[in-house]
Structure formats: structure tokens, C-alpha cells
Amino acid sequence: MPLISVIIPVYNAAETLELTIAALQTQSFTDWEAILVEDGSSDESLQVAEMLRDEDPRLTLLHNPGKGPSTARNFGALGCARGEILAFCDADDLWEPGKLADVAKALTGGAADAVFGVTGFFRDDPAQIRSRSTMPAGPVTVSMLMGENPVCTLSNLSLRRSVFAALGGFREDMVHNEDLEFLIRLVGRGRRLEGIDADHVRYRLSPCGLSADLDAMRAGREEALRTAAAFGHPTEPRAEAIHLRYLARRALRLGAPTALVRRLVIEGCRANARAFLLPARRGALIALAATLLPVLPRPLRRALFSN
């Protein structure tokens, strides 16, 4: 029985899935299985997944037609996974070779219930990392999660399968911020979420993904905040300002309308101007860009706000 079960939801990922699996197959830690959950793709994803499964007996292919990523992840993790540890990965992201070795060491020899590493962001070339996520000091708290989620992506989350099952998995009625809501439940119920200060994930930036739907992202965050409130953590102005700064940066990268970007900046400054604007290379730059947006060339906008 493998120690780690890797859960990969697959939806319209024919162009990226082979690279994702290749990165998994180059892991220095080899005691793993991977469960591909095909979710009713309209491209050649199913055929690619079948080819990969036939070439590697460690891959299992399941079908979850059109039910959404949370349902797909739960289906693979709770219905098929055999490992003591679950590691989630999206079908367009890449793992660094030492990721699973770090995960196995942390979750078999430490006090953590769940772990994550550093995420590097790229657009077209995985070798060209534009920026990296920051690593908090000490275990993650609910207050941290309400501001800027340090885990960044579910491709960066690994945890004990027993813990995932006890929490009931991801909420299947959420399309955005279901990862944030889950992490708040995880930490809110006393489980320990720790960072590993090493490069683990290469995250593919795409203006066409779910993150492009900013209004839906905000609606999903409201659900996550309700979960936080149930654990005695009301929304703090500082955390709200930091989140609005993240949305404004995302809106700039995606080429959102000027009115939307400016609205996010104004709301963020009203919530907590200092938290929104500082550090200046992030917040003040966003505020300046919102002012200059009508004359700011789109390529420059994307270059400045690439993550």
C-alpha cells in the first residue's frame, strides 16, 4: 500500500496533463499512487489520461463527469485513495522533484496534520518563475488565512487522509475559495497546518481559469468568512484590505474594467489603508496603476502584476 495518494482532478487539461504527470514521475520519493479523476472534459483529456494510465501502473483513472473540482477531489480522496497521506495537484501545475520527500518526512515524523511549501508562479515557460509565495513563521492561523492564503493553491496542500475524512472533505457547493474554506475548518478545529520552506510547486498563471471570475471569488470568500466567524474569528479590517489588494492585483493582470479595479482599491483603502498600501511595492503600486489604468499598456500591466 503506498504512503501517499496524489489526487488530480482533470478537466480540459489535454495540453498540460502529460507535463504534470512527468513532474510527478520524477519525484525522489517513489512510494505513491496517483488518482486521475476525469470530470467530463470536452477536449482530449480523457484520451491523454488513458494513455498515461496504461503506461504507468501507479496511475488510476476514475470518471466524475461534470460534477466540479471539489466533488472530483472528494471522490478520489475519500472513495479510492489508499495512502495515509493525501497530496492534491491540479492538472496544469508542476511539482518540484523533492516535494513528496519533504511531505512524507513532515507528516510521518512531525506534529503537523497538513503541510505546504513555496509556490513559484509562471506563465508560459516553467523555467521562468516570475515570483514566489512567502512562507509564514510558525503554524498557520485562521487570522492569516482571512488575509492572504499562504498555501496559495490546492496543488500545494498535503495532509493526513484521516484528517481529511474527519473534516468531510471540500464543500461541493462551492466553486471558488473552497480551498480557503477547508483550510479555515482545518485550523479552526485545532489541526496543525505548517509550511515547509522549500520550493514545491510551479503554478501556471492563466487568465482563462476559475480565478478570472472575480465576483464569484468574492462570493466564495464570504462563505469562507462565515466559516471563520463560526470559529469565533470575525472579519478584521486589516485582513479584508489585504484580500481586496489581492483581488485588485488579479483584476489588473486579467485586464478587468477600470471601474472594477478602482472600486477594489477604494474598498481596500476604506477597510484599512495602511494594510492595503504597504508594502509600497505591492499596495501603493496597485493604487497608482488604478489611477493610470486608461493609459497603462496591457502588456506592461500583465508584467507588473503577474501573480
PDB file of C-alpha atoms in Angstrom:
ATOM      1  CA  MET A   1       0.000   0.000   0.000  1.00  0.00           C
ATOM      2  CA  PRO A   2       1.501   3.404  -0.972  1.00  0.00           C
ATOM      3  CA  LEU A   3       2.198   6.011   1.677  1.00  0.00           C
ATOM      4  CA  ILE A   4       0.946   8.945  -0.434  1.00  0.00           C
ATOM      5  CA  SER A   5      -2.101   9.179  -2.685  1.00  0.00           C
ATOM      6  CA  VAL A   6      -1.939  12.025  -5.201  1.00  0.00           C
ATOM      7  CA  ILE A   7      -5.370  13.345  -6.238  1.00  0.00           C
ATOM      8  CA  ILE A   8      -5.534  15.052  -9.658  1.00  0.00           C
ATOM      9  CA  PRO A   9      -8.868  16.380 -10.976  1.00  0.00           C
ATOM     10  CA  VAL A  10      -8.759  16.509 -14.777  1.00  0.00           C
ATOM     11  CA  TYR A  11     -10.911  18.902 -16.798  1.00  0.00           C
ATOM     12  CA  ASN A  12      -9.904  20.173 -20.252  1.00  0.00           C
ATOM     13  CA  ALA A  13      -6.236  19.632 -19.440  1.00  0.00           C
ATOM     14  CA  ALA A  14      -5.111  17.755 -22.542  1.00  0.00           C
ATOM     15  CA  GLU A  15      -2.317  20.252 -23.215  1.00  0.00           C
ATOM     16  CA  THR A  16      -0.825  20.196 -19.700  1.00  0.00           C
ATOM     17  CA  LEU A  17      -1.589  16.819 -18.111  1.00  0.00           C
ATOM     18  CA  GLU A  18       1.450  15.000 -19.520  1.00  0.00           C
ATOM     19  CA  LEU A  19       3.812  17.597 -18.044  1.00  0.00           C
ATOM     20  CA  THR A  20       2.058  17.402 -14.682  1.00  0.00           C
ATOM     21  CA  ILE A  21       2.412  13.604 -14.603  1.00  0.00           C
ATOM     22  CA  ALA A  22       6.012  13.788 -15.802  1.00  0.00           C
ATOM     23  CA  ALA A  23       6.848  16.051 -12.854  1.00  0.00           C
ATOM     24  CA  LEU A  24       5.179  13.547 -10.535  1.00  0.00           C
ATOM     25  CA  GLN A  25       7.152  10.684 -12.045  1.00  0.00           C
ATOM     26  CA  THR A  26      10.451  12.475 -11.361  1.00  0.00           C
ATOM     27  CA  GLN A  27       9.808  12.699  -7.602  1.00  0.00           C
ATOM     28  CA  SER A  28      12.711  11.486  -5.485  1.00  0.00           C
ATOM     29  CA  PHE A  29      10.127   9.843  -3.201  1.00  0.00           C
ATOM     30  CA  THR A  30       8.543   6.940  -5.095  1.00  0.00           C
ATOM     31  CA  ASP A  31       6.051   5.336  -2.676  1.00  0.00           C
ATOM     32  CA  TRP A  32       2.982   6.965  -4.189  1.00  0.00           C
ATOM     33  CA  GLU A  33      -0.115   6.326  -6.265  1.00  0.00           C
ATOM     34  CA  ALA A  34      -1.926   8.901  -8.398  1.00  0.00           C
ATOM     35  CA  ILE A  35      -5.669   9.048  -8.909  1.00  0.00           C
ATOM     36  CA  LEU A  36      -6.798  10.953 -12.009  1.00  0.00           C
ATOM     37  CA  VAL A  37     -10.450  11.996 -11.781  1.00  0.00           C
ATOM     38  CA  GLU A  38     -11.720  12.884 -15.271  1.00  0.00           C
ATOM     39  CA  ASP A  39     -14.567  15.369 -14.927  1.00  0.00           C
ATOM     40  CA  GLY A  40     -16.320  15.379 -18.304  1.00  0.00           C
ATOM     41  CA  SER A  41     -13.753  17.224 -20.404  1.00  0.00           C
ATOM     42  CA  SER A  42     -14.657  18.453 -23.878  1.00  0.00           C
ATOM     43  CA  ASP A  43     -11.095  18.166 -25.208  1.00  0.00           C
ATOM     44  CA  GLU A  44      -8.775  15.130 -25.443  1.00  0.00           C
ATOM     45  CA  SER A  45      -8.119  14.924 -21.704  1.00  0.00           C
ATOM     46  CA  LEU A  46      -9.708  11.501 -21.337  1.00  0.00           C
ATOM     47  CA  GLN A  47      -7.590  10.012 -24.108  1.00  0.00           C
ATOM     48  CA  VAL A  48      -4.427  11.544 -22.662  1.00  0.00           C
ATOM     49  CA  ALA A  49      -5.311  10.255 -19.181  1.00  0.00           C
ATOM     50  CA  GLU A  50      -5.976   6.757 -20.550  1.00  0.00           C
ATOM     51  CA  MET A  51      -2.623   6.731 -22.346  1.00  0.00           C
ATOM     52  CA  LEU A  52      -0.783   7.813 -19.190  1.00  0.00           C
ATOM     53  CA  ARG A  53      -2.592   5.211 -17.070  1.00  0.00           C
ATOM     54  CA  ASP A  54      -1.703   2.463 -19.498  1.00  0.00           C
ATOM     55  CA  GLU A  55       1.966   3.446 -19.333  1.00  0.00           C
ATOM     56  CA  ASP A  56       2.263   3.640 -15.537  1.00  0.00           C
ATOM     57  CA  PRO A  57       0.542   1.157 -13.179  1.00  0.00           C
ATOM     58  CA  ARG A  58       0.734   3.690 -10.339  1.00  0.00           C
ATOM     59  CA  LEU A  59      -1.962   5.751 -12.081  1.00  0.00           C
ATOM     60  CA  THR A  60      -5.674   5.054 -11.592  1.00  0.00           C
ATOM     61  CA  LEU A  61      -8.320   6.723 -13.757  1.00  0.00           C
ATOM     62  CA  LEU A  62     -11.795   7.494 -12.389  1.00  0.00           C
ATOM     63  CA  HIS A  63     -14.766   9.197 -14.033  1.00  0.00           C
ATOM     64  CA  ASN A  64     -16.706  12.019 -12.372  1.00  0.00           C
ATOM     65  CA  PRO A  65     -18.484  13.613 -15.349  1.00  0.00           C
ATOM     66  CA  GLY A  66     -19.091  17.318 -14.953  1.00  0.00           C
ATOM     67  CA  LYS A  67     -19.604  17.466 -11.205  1.00  0.00           C
ATOM     68  CA  GLY A  68     -16.915  20.037 -10.437  1.00  0.00           C
ATOM     69  CA  PRO A  69     -13.411  20.081  -8.918  1.00  0.00           C
ATOM     70  CA  SER A  70     -14.429  19.727  -5.258  1.00  0.00           C
ATOM     71  CA  THR A  71     -16.568  16.693  -5.986  1.00  0.00           C
ATOM     72  CA  ALA A  72     -13.778  15.233  -8.114  1.00  0.00           C
ATOM     73  CA  ARG A  73     -11.210  15.690  -5.342  1.00  0.00           C
ATOM     74  CA  ASN A  74     -13.528  14.228  -2.695  1.00  0.00           C
ATOM     75  CA  PHE A  75     -14.374  11.303  -4.965  1.00  0.00           C
ATOM     76  CA  GLY A  76     -10.723  10.427  -5.435  1.00  0.00           C
ATOM     77  CA  ALA A  77      -9.608  11.133  -1.876  1.00  0.00           C
ATOM     78  CA  LEU A  78     -12.487   9.546   0.044  1.00  0.00           C
ATOM     79  CA  GLY A  79     -13.582   6.864  -2.386  1.00  0.00           C
ATOM     80  CA  CYS A  80     -10.386   5.452  -3.844  1.00  0.00           C
ATOM     81  CA  ALA A  81      -7.196   6.686  -2.130  1.00  0.00           C
ATOM     82  CA  ARG A  82      -5.223   4.094  -0.155  1.00  0.00           C
ATOM     83  CA  GLY A  83      -2.367   6.200   1.175  1.00  0.00           C
ATOM     84  CA  GLU A  84      -2.106   7.539   4.705  1.00  0.00           C
ATOM     85  CA  ILE A  85      -1.271  10.914   3.193  1.00  0.00           C
ATOM     86  CA  LEU A  86      -3.209  12.840   0.543  1.00  0.00           C
ATOM     87  CA  ALA A  87      -1.462  15.279  -1.802  1.00  0.00           C
ATOM     88  CA  PHE A  88      -3.604  17.348  -4.163  1.00  0.00           C
ATOM     89  CA  CYS A  89      -2.392  18.524  -7.546  1.00  0.00           C
ATOM     90  CA  ASP A  90      -4.130  20.361 -10.383  1.00  0.00           C
ATOM     91  CA  ALA A  91      -3.672  19.042 -13.905  1.00  0.00           C
ATOM     92  CA  ASP A  92      -1.844  22.148 -15.124  1.00  0.00           C
ATOM     93  CA  ASP A  93       0.632  22.611 -12.260  1.00  0.00           C
ATOM     94  CA  LEU A  94       4.099  21.103 -11.764  1.00  0.00           C
ATOM     95  CA  TRP A  95       5.837  19.739  -8.678  1.00  0.00           C
ATOM     96  CA  GLU A  96       9.489  20.140  -7.784  1.00  0.00           C
ATOM     97  CA  PRO A  97      11.332  16.779  -7.505  1.00  0.00           C
ATOM     98  CA  GLY A  98      11.734  16.906  -3.730  1.00  0.00           C
ATOM     99  CA  LYS A  99       8.171  17.833  -2.816  1.00  0.00           C
ATOM    100  CA  LEU A 100       6.838  14.412  -1.819  1.00  0.00           C
ATOM    101  CA  ALA A 101      10.003  13.550   0.111  1.00  0.00           C
ATOM    102  CA  ASP A 102       9.536  16.724   2.187  1.00  0.00           C
ATOM    103  CA  VAL A 103       5.842  15.946   2.673  1.00  0.00           C
ATOM    104  CA  ALA A 104       6.492  12.363   3.772  1.00  0.00           C
ATOM    105  CA  LYS A 105       9.142  13.447   6.281  1.00  0.00           C
ATOM    106  CA  ALA A 106       6.976  16.209   7.758  1.00  0.00           C
ATOM    107  CA  LEU A 107       3.796  14.162   8.100  1.00  0.00           C
ATOM    108  CA  THR A 108       5.364  10.952   9.379  1.00  0.00           C
ATOM    109  CA  GLY A 109       7.916  12.443  11.716  1.00  0.00           C
ATOM    110  CA  GLY A 110       6.446  15.725  12.914  1.00  0.00           C
ATOM    111  CA  ALA A 111       3.453  17.229  14.691  1.00  0.00           C
ATOM    112  CA  ALA A 112       1.811  18.698  11.595  1.00  0.00           C
ATOM    113  CA  ASP A 113      -1.533  17.442  10.300  1.00  0.00           C
ATOM    114  CA  ALA A 114      -1.152  19.266   6.974  1.00  0.00           C
ATOM    115  CA  VAL A 115       1.753  20.920   5.167  1.00  0.00           C
ATOM    116  CA  PHE A 116       2.568  23.145   2.203  1.00  0.00           C
ATOM    117  CA  GLY A 117       5.680  24.554   0.547  1.00  0.00           C
ATOM    118  CA  VAL A 118       6.706  27.551  -1.541  1.00  0.00           C
ATOM    119  CA  THR A 119       4.852  28.192  -4.800  1.00  0.00           C
ATOM    120  CA  GLY A 120       6.580  29.665  -7.836  1.00  0.00           C
ATOM    121  CA  PHE A 121       4.408  31.397 -10.441  1.00  0.00           C
ATOM    122  CA  PHE A 122       4.993  31.097 -14.192  1.00  0.00           C
ATOM    123  CA  ARG A 123       3.039  31.948 -17.318  1.00  0.00           C
ATOM    124  CA  ASP A 124       4.245  30.008 -20.365  1.00  0.00           C
ATOM    125  CA  ASP A 125       7.712  28.673 -19.533  1.00  0.00           C
ATOM    126  CA  PRO A 126       8.015  26.693 -16.258  1.00  0.00           C
ATOM    127  CA  ALA A 127      11.691  27.652 -16.129  1.00  0.00           C
ATOM    128  CA  GLN A 128      10.763  31.335 -15.938  1.00  0.00           C
ATOM    129  CA  ILE A 129       9.478  31.810 -12.390  1.00  0.00           C
ATOM    130  CA  ARG A 130       8.064  35.331 -12.087  1.00  0.00           C
ATOM    131  CA  SER A 131       7.677  35.372  -8.312  1.00  0.00           C
ATOM    132  CA  ARG A 132       7.361  33.096  -5.285  1.00  0.00           C
ATOM    133  CA  SER A 133       4.952  32.876  -2.391  1.00  0.00           C
ATOM    134  CA  THR A 134       6.088  33.871   1.079  1.00  0.00           C
ATOM    135  CA  MET A 135       6.404  31.458   3.989  1.00  0.00           C
ATOM    136  CA  PRO A 136       4.867  32.477   7.328  1.00  0.00           C
ATOM    137  CA  ALA A 137       6.710  31.906  10.590  1.00  0.00           C
ATOM    138  CA  GLY A 138       5.095  29.194  12.671  1.00  0.00           C
ATOM    139  CA  PRO A 139       1.821  27.311  12.148  1.00  0.00           C
ATOM    140  CA  VAL A 140      -0.903  28.946  10.049  1.00  0.00           C
ATOM    141  CA  THR A 141      -3.730  30.651  11.948  1.00  0.00           C
ATOM    142  CA  VAL A 142      -7.289  31.474  10.930  1.00  0.00           C
ATOM    143  CA  SER A 143      -6.373  35.182  11.019  1.00  0.00           C
ATOM    144  CA  MET A 144      -3.593  34.564   8.480  1.00  0.00           C
ATOM    145  CA  LEU A 145      -5.979  32.722   6.178  1.00  0.00           C
ATOM    146  CA  MET A 146      -8.509  35.540   6.271  1.00  0.00           C
ATOM    147  CA  GLY A 147      -5.920  37.923   4.840  1.00  0.00           C
ATOM    148  CA  GLU A 148      -3.759  36.217   2.228  1.00  0.00           C
ATOM    149  CA  ASN A 149      -3.783  32.441   1.992  1.00  0.00           C
ATOM    150  CA  PRO A 150      -0.127  31.297   2.237  1.00  0.00           C
ATOM    151  CA  VAL A 151      -0.953  27.879   0.776  1.00  0.00           C
ATOM    152  CA  CYS A 152      -1.919  29.665  -2.495  1.00  0.00           C
ATOM    153  CA  THR A 153      -3.212  26.615  -4.373  1.00  0.00           C
ATOM    154  CA  LEU A 154      -4.515  23.135  -3.636  1.00  0.00           C
ATOM    155  CA  SER A 155      -1.561  21.812  -5.637  1.00  0.00           C
ATOM    156  CA  ASN A 156       0.414  22.862  -2.562  1.00  0.00           C
ATOM    157  CA  LEU A 157      -1.646  21.064   0.111  1.00  0.00           C
ATOM    158  CA  SER A 158      -0.842  17.657   1.617  1.00  0.00           C
ATOM    159  CA  LEU A 159      -2.444  16.207   4.739  1.00  0.00           C
ATOM    160  CA  ARG A 160      -3.269  13.044   6.621  1.00  0.00           C
ATOM    161  CA  ARG A 161      -6.129  11.155   4.968  1.00  0.00           C
ATOM    162  CA  SER A 162      -7.765  10.558   8.358  1.00  0.00           C
ATOM    163  CA  VAL A 163      -7.883  14.320   8.960  1.00  0.00           C
ATOM    164  CA  PHE A 164      -9.396  14.999   5.542  1.00  0.00           C
ATOM    165  CA  ALA A 165     -12.076  12.363   6.152  1.00  0.00           C
ATOM    166  CA  ALA A 166     -12.856  13.687   9.641  1.00  0.00           C
ATOM    167  CA  LEU A 167     -13.461  17.150   8.174  1.00  0.00           C
ATOM    168  CA  GLY A 168     -15.739  15.751   5.454  1.00  0.00           C
ATOM    169  CA  GLY A 169     -13.589  16.893   2.547  1.00  0.00           C
ATOM    170  CA  PHE A 170     -14.177  20.014   0.458  1.00  0.00           C
ATOM    171  CA  ARG A 171     -17.534  21.719   0.249  1.00  0.00           C
ATOM    172  CA  GLU A 172     -19.041  20.606  -3.030  1.00  0.00           C
ATOM    173  CA  ASP A 173     -21.440  23.558  -3.253  1.00  0.00           C
ATOM    174  CA  MET A 174     -18.509  25.984  -3.652  1.00  0.00           C
ATOM    175  CA  VAL A 175     -16.609  26.660  -6.885  1.00  0.00           C
ATOM    176  CA  HIS A 176     -14.330  29.443  -5.605  1.00  0.00           C
ATOM    177  CA  ASN A 177     -12.432  29.626  -2.328  1.00  0.00           C
ATOM    178  CA  GLU A 178     -13.434  26.095  -1.375  1.00  0.00           C
ATOM    179  CA  ASP A 179      -9.763  25.583  -0.523  1.00  0.00           C
ATOM    180  CA  LEU A 180      -9.777  28.595   1.802  1.00  0.00           C
ATOM    181  CA  GLU A 181     -12.980  27.445   3.477  1.00  0.00           C
ATOM    182  CA  PHE A 182     -11.482  23.992   4.023  1.00  0.00           C
ATOM    183  CA  LEU A 183      -8.260  25.403   5.480  1.00  0.00           C
ATOM    184  CA  ILE A 184     -10.237  27.575   7.889  1.00  0.00           C
ATOM    185  CA  ARG A 185     -12.146  24.487   9.037  1.00  0.00           C
ATOM    186  CA  LEU A 186      -8.886  22.567   9.335  1.00  0.00           C
ATOM    187  CA  VAL A 187      -7.172  25.170  11.509  1.00  0.00           C
ATOM    188  CA  GLY A 188     -10.372  26.188  13.313  1.00  0.00           C
ATOM    189  CA  ARG A 189     -10.820  22.627  14.557  1.00  0.00           C
ATOM    190  CA  GLY A 190      -7.377  22.587  16.080  1.00  0.00           C
ATOM    191  CA  ARG A 191      -5.418  20.840  13.333  1.00  0.00           C
ATOM    192  CA  ARG A 192      -1.858  21.979  12.723  1.00  0.00           C
ATOM    193  CA  LEU A 193      -1.040  23.447   9.282  1.00  0.00           C
ATOM    194  CA  GLU A 194       2.666  24.122   8.782  1.00  0.00           C
ATOM    195  CA  GLY A 195       4.814  25.457   5.988  1.00  0.00           C
ATOM    196  CA  ILE A 196       7.958  23.818   4.609  1.00  0.00           C
ATOM    197  CA  ASP A 197      10.413  26.458   3.447  1.00  0.00           C
ATOM    198  CA  ALA A 198      11.338  24.800   0.153  1.00  0.00           C
ATOM    199  CA  ASP A 199      10.184  25.136  -3.449  1.00  0.00           C
ATOM    200  CA  HIS A 200       7.373  22.642  -4.024  1.00  0.00           C
ATOM    201  CA  VAL A 201       5.011  23.868  -6.755  1.00  0.00           C
ATOM    202  CA  ARG A 202       5.199  25.665 -10.073  1.00  0.00           C
ATOM    203  CA  TYR A 203       1.818  27.290 -10.588  1.00  0.00           C
ATOM    204  CA  ARG A 204       0.653  28.080 -14.096  1.00  0.00           C
ATOM    205  CA  LEU A 205      -0.886  31.549 -14.358  1.00  0.00           C
ATOM    206  CA  SER A 206      -3.870  31.678 -16.688  1.00  0.00           C
ATOM    207  CA  PRO A 207      -6.371  34.495 -17.332  1.00  0.00           C
ATOM    208  CA  CYS A 208      -8.890  31.906 -18.504  1.00  0.00           C
ATOM    209  CA  GLY A 209      -9.108  29.862 -15.296  1.00  0.00           C
ATOM    210  CA  LEU A 210     -11.581  29.993 -12.445  1.00  0.00           C
ATOM    211  CA  SER A 211      -9.645  32.804 -10.792  1.00  0.00           C
ATOM    212  CA  ALA A 212     -10.727  35.112 -13.604  1.00  0.00           C
ATOM    213  CA  ASP A 213     -14.254  35.296 -12.132  1.00  0.00           C
ATOM    214  CA  LEU A 214     -13.598  37.950  -9.518  1.00  0.00           C
ATOM    215  CA  ASP A 215     -17.207  38.443  -8.396  1.00  0.00           C
ATOM    216  CA  ALA A 216     -17.616  34.713  -7.849  1.00  0.00           C
ATOM    217  CA  MET A 217     -14.339  34.675  -5.937  1.00  0.00           C
ATOM    218  CA  ARG A 218     -15.689  37.286  -3.575  1.00  0.00           C
ATOM    219  CA  ALA A 219     -18.906  35.341  -3.094  1.00  0.00           C
ATOM    220  CA  GLY A 220     -16.893  32.235  -2.241  1.00  0.00           C
ATOM    221  CA  ARG A 221     -14.813  34.208   0.232  1.00  0.00           C
ATOM    222  CA  GLU A 222     -17.981  35.319   2.002  1.00  0.00           C
ATOM    223  CA  GLU A 223     -18.757  31.641   2.604  1.00  0.00           C
ATOM    224  CA  ALA A 224     -15.269  31.109   3.957  1.00  0.00           C
ATOM    225  CA  LEU A 225     -15.659  34.112   6.264  1.00  0.00           C
ATOM    226  CA  ARG A 226     -18.896  32.686   7.630  1.00  0.00           C
ATOM    227  CA  THR A 227     -16.972  29.533   8.497  1.00  0.00           C
ATOM    228  CA  ALA A 228     -14.312  31.637  10.239  1.00  0.00           C
ATOM    229  CA  ALA A 229     -16.989  33.507  12.199  1.00  0.00           C
ATOM    230  CA  ALA A 230     -18.402  30.187  13.409  1.00  0.00           C
ATOM    231  CA  PHE A 231     -14.993  29.511  14.983  1.00  0.00           C
ATOM    232  CA  GLY A 232     -15.002  32.897  16.727  1.00  0.00           C
ATOM    233  CA  HIS A 233     -12.970  34.831  14.144  1.00  0.00           C
ATOM    234  CA  PRO A 234     -14.935  37.837  12.846  1.00  0.00           C
ATOM    235  CA  THR A 235     -13.714  39.608   9.731  1.00  0.00           C
ATOM    236  CA  GLU A 236     -10.923  42.072  10.528  1.00  0.00           C
ATOM    237  CA  PRO A 237     -10.476  45.292   8.505  1.00  0.00           C
ATOM    238  CA  ARG A 238      -6.777  44.547   8.003  1.00  0.00           C
ATOM    239  CA  ALA A 239      -7.459  41.082   6.597  1.00  0.00           C
ATOM    240  CA  GLU A 240     -10.198  42.445   4.346  1.00  0.00           C
ATOM    241  CA  ALA A 241      -7.866  45.128   2.992  1.00  0.00           C
ATOM    242  CA  ILE A 242      -5.174  42.564   2.197  1.00  0.00           C
ATOM    243  CA  HIS A 243      -7.696  40.367   0.397  1.00  0.00           C
ATOM    244  CA  LEU A 244      -9.048  43.312  -1.618  1.00  0.00           C
ATOM    245  CA  ARG A 245      -5.469  44.154  -2.599  1.00  0.00           C
ATOM    246  CA  TYR A 246      -5.076  40.595  -3.883  1.00  0.00           C
ATOM    247  CA  LEU A 247      -8.297  40.928  -5.913  1.00  0.00           C
ATOM    248  CA  ALA A 248      -7.222  44.294  -7.320  1.00  0.00           C
ATOM    249  CA  ARG A 249      -3.891  42.836  -8.389  1.00  0.00           C
ATOM    250  CA  ARG A 250      -5.668  39.901 -10.013  1.00  0.00           C
ATOM    251  CA  ALA A 251      -8.077  42.281 -11.774  1.00  0.00           C
ATOM    252  CA  LEU A 252      -5.165  44.275 -13.175  1.00  0.00           C
ATOM    253  CA  ARG A 253      -3.497  41.149 -14.515  1.00  0.00           C
ATOM    254  CA  LEU A 254      -6.707  39.914 -16.113  1.00  0.00           C
ATOM    255  CA  GLY A 255      -7.462  43.229 -17.821  1.00  0.00           C
ATOM    256  CA  ALA A 256     -10.633  43.886 -15.834  1.00  0.00           C
ATOM    257  CA  PRO A 257     -12.562  47.133 -16.436  1.00  0.00           C
ATOM    258  CA  THR A 258     -11.104  50.281 -14.906  1.00  0.00           C
ATOM    259  CA  ALA A 259     -14.209  50.846 -12.766  1.00  0.00           C
ATOM    260  CA  LEU A 260     -13.845  47.407 -11.126  1.00  0.00           C
ATOM    261  CA  VAL A 261     -10.147  47.870 -10.340  1.00  0.00           C
ATOM    262  CA  ARG A 262     -10.733  51.299  -8.840  1.00  0.00           C
ATOM    263  CA  ARG A 263     -13.669  50.016  -6.791  1.00  0.00           C
ATOM    264  CA  LEU A 264     -11.477  47.306  -5.274  1.00  0.00           C
ATOM    265  CA  VAL A 265      -8.737  49.822  -4.457  1.00  0.00           C
ATOM    266  CA  ILE A 266     -11.207  52.227  -2.836  1.00  0.00           C
ATOM    267  CA  GLU A 267     -12.836  49.470  -0.799  1.00  0.00           C
ATOM    268  CA  GLY A 268      -9.439  48.192   0.317  1.00  0.00           C
ATOM    269  CA  CYS A 269      -8.256  51.618   1.435  1.00  0.00           C
ATOM    270  CA  ARG A 270     -11.507  52.229   3.279  1.00  0.00           C
ATOM    271  CA  ALA A 271     -11.108  48.929   5.112  1.00  0.00           C
ATOM    272  CA  ASN A 272      -7.518  49.645   6.194  1.00  0.00           C
ATOM    273  CA  ALA A 273      -5.418  51.980   4.072  1.00  0.00           C
ATOM    274  CA  ARG A 274      -2.123  51.053   5.702  1.00  0.00           C
ATOM    275  CA  ALA A 275      -2.655  47.317   5.204  1.00  0.00           C
ATOM    276  CA  PHE A 276      -3.685  47.853   1.576  1.00  0.00           C
ATOM    277  CA  LEU A 277      -0.904  50.239   0.588  1.00  0.00           C
ATOM    278  CA  LEU A 278       2.066  48.664   2.390  1.00  0.00           C
ATOM    279  CA  PRO A 279       4.473  47.377   1.396  1.00  0.00           C
ATOM    280  CA  ALA A 280       4.523  50.087  -1.249  1.00  0.00           C
ATOM    281  CA  ARG A 281       5.895  47.801  -3.972  1.00  0.00           C
ATOM    282  CA  ARG A 282       2.588  45.923  -3.753  1.00  0.00           C
ATOM    283  CA  GLY A 283      -0.240  48.116  -2.489  1.00  0.00           C
ATOM    284  CA  ALA A 284       0.891  51.594  -3.495  1.00  0.00           C
ATOM    285  CA  LEU A 285       1.860  50.306  -6.939  1.00  0.00           C
ATOM    286  CA  ILE A 286      -1.630  48.836  -7.368  1.00  0.00           C
ATOM    287  CA  ALA A 287      -3.263  52.113  -6.328  1.00  0.00           C
ATOM    288  CA  LEU A 288      -1.073  54.054  -8.758  1.00  0.00           C
ATOM    289  CA  ALA A 289      -1.865  51.622 -11.566  1.00  0.00           C
ATOM    290  CA  ALA A 290      -5.603  52.012 -10.910  1.00  0.00           C
ATOM    291  CA  THR A 291      -5.193  55.771 -11.345  1.00  0.00           C
ATOM    292  CA  LEU A 292      -3.191  55.418 -14.568  1.00  0.00           C
ATOM    293  CA  LEU A 293      -5.153  52.493 -15.935  1.00  0.00           C
ATOM    294  CA  PRO A 294      -6.615  54.190 -19.044  1.00  0.00           C
ATOM    295  CA  VAL A 295      -3.095  54.925 -20.332  1.00  0.00           C
ATOM    296  CA  LEU A 296      -1.315  51.839 -18.949  1.00  0.00           C
ATOM    297  CA  PRO A 297      -0.440  49.418 -21.803  1.00  0.00           C
ATOM    298  CA  ARG A 298      -1.874  45.953 -21.279  1.00  0.00           C
ATOM    299  CA  PRO A 299       1.498  44.123 -21.692  1.00  0.00           C
ATOM    300  CA  LEU A 300       3.009  46.368 -19.016  1.00  0.00           C
ATOM    301  CA  ARG A 301       0.045  45.758 -16.760  1.00  0.00           C
ATOM    302  CA  ARG A 302       0.491  41.996 -17.036  1.00  0.00           C
ATOM    303  CA  ALA A 303       4.239  42.237 -16.493  1.00  0.00           C
ATOM    304  CA  LEU A 304       3.806  44.288 -13.318  1.00  0.00           C
ATOM    305  CA  PHE A 305       1.008  42.206 -11.809  1.00  0.00           C
ATOM    306  CA  SER A 306       1.875  38.675 -12.816  1.00  0.00           C
ATOM    307  CA  ASN A 307       0.792  36.877  -9.643  1.00  0.00           C
TER     308      ASN A 307
END
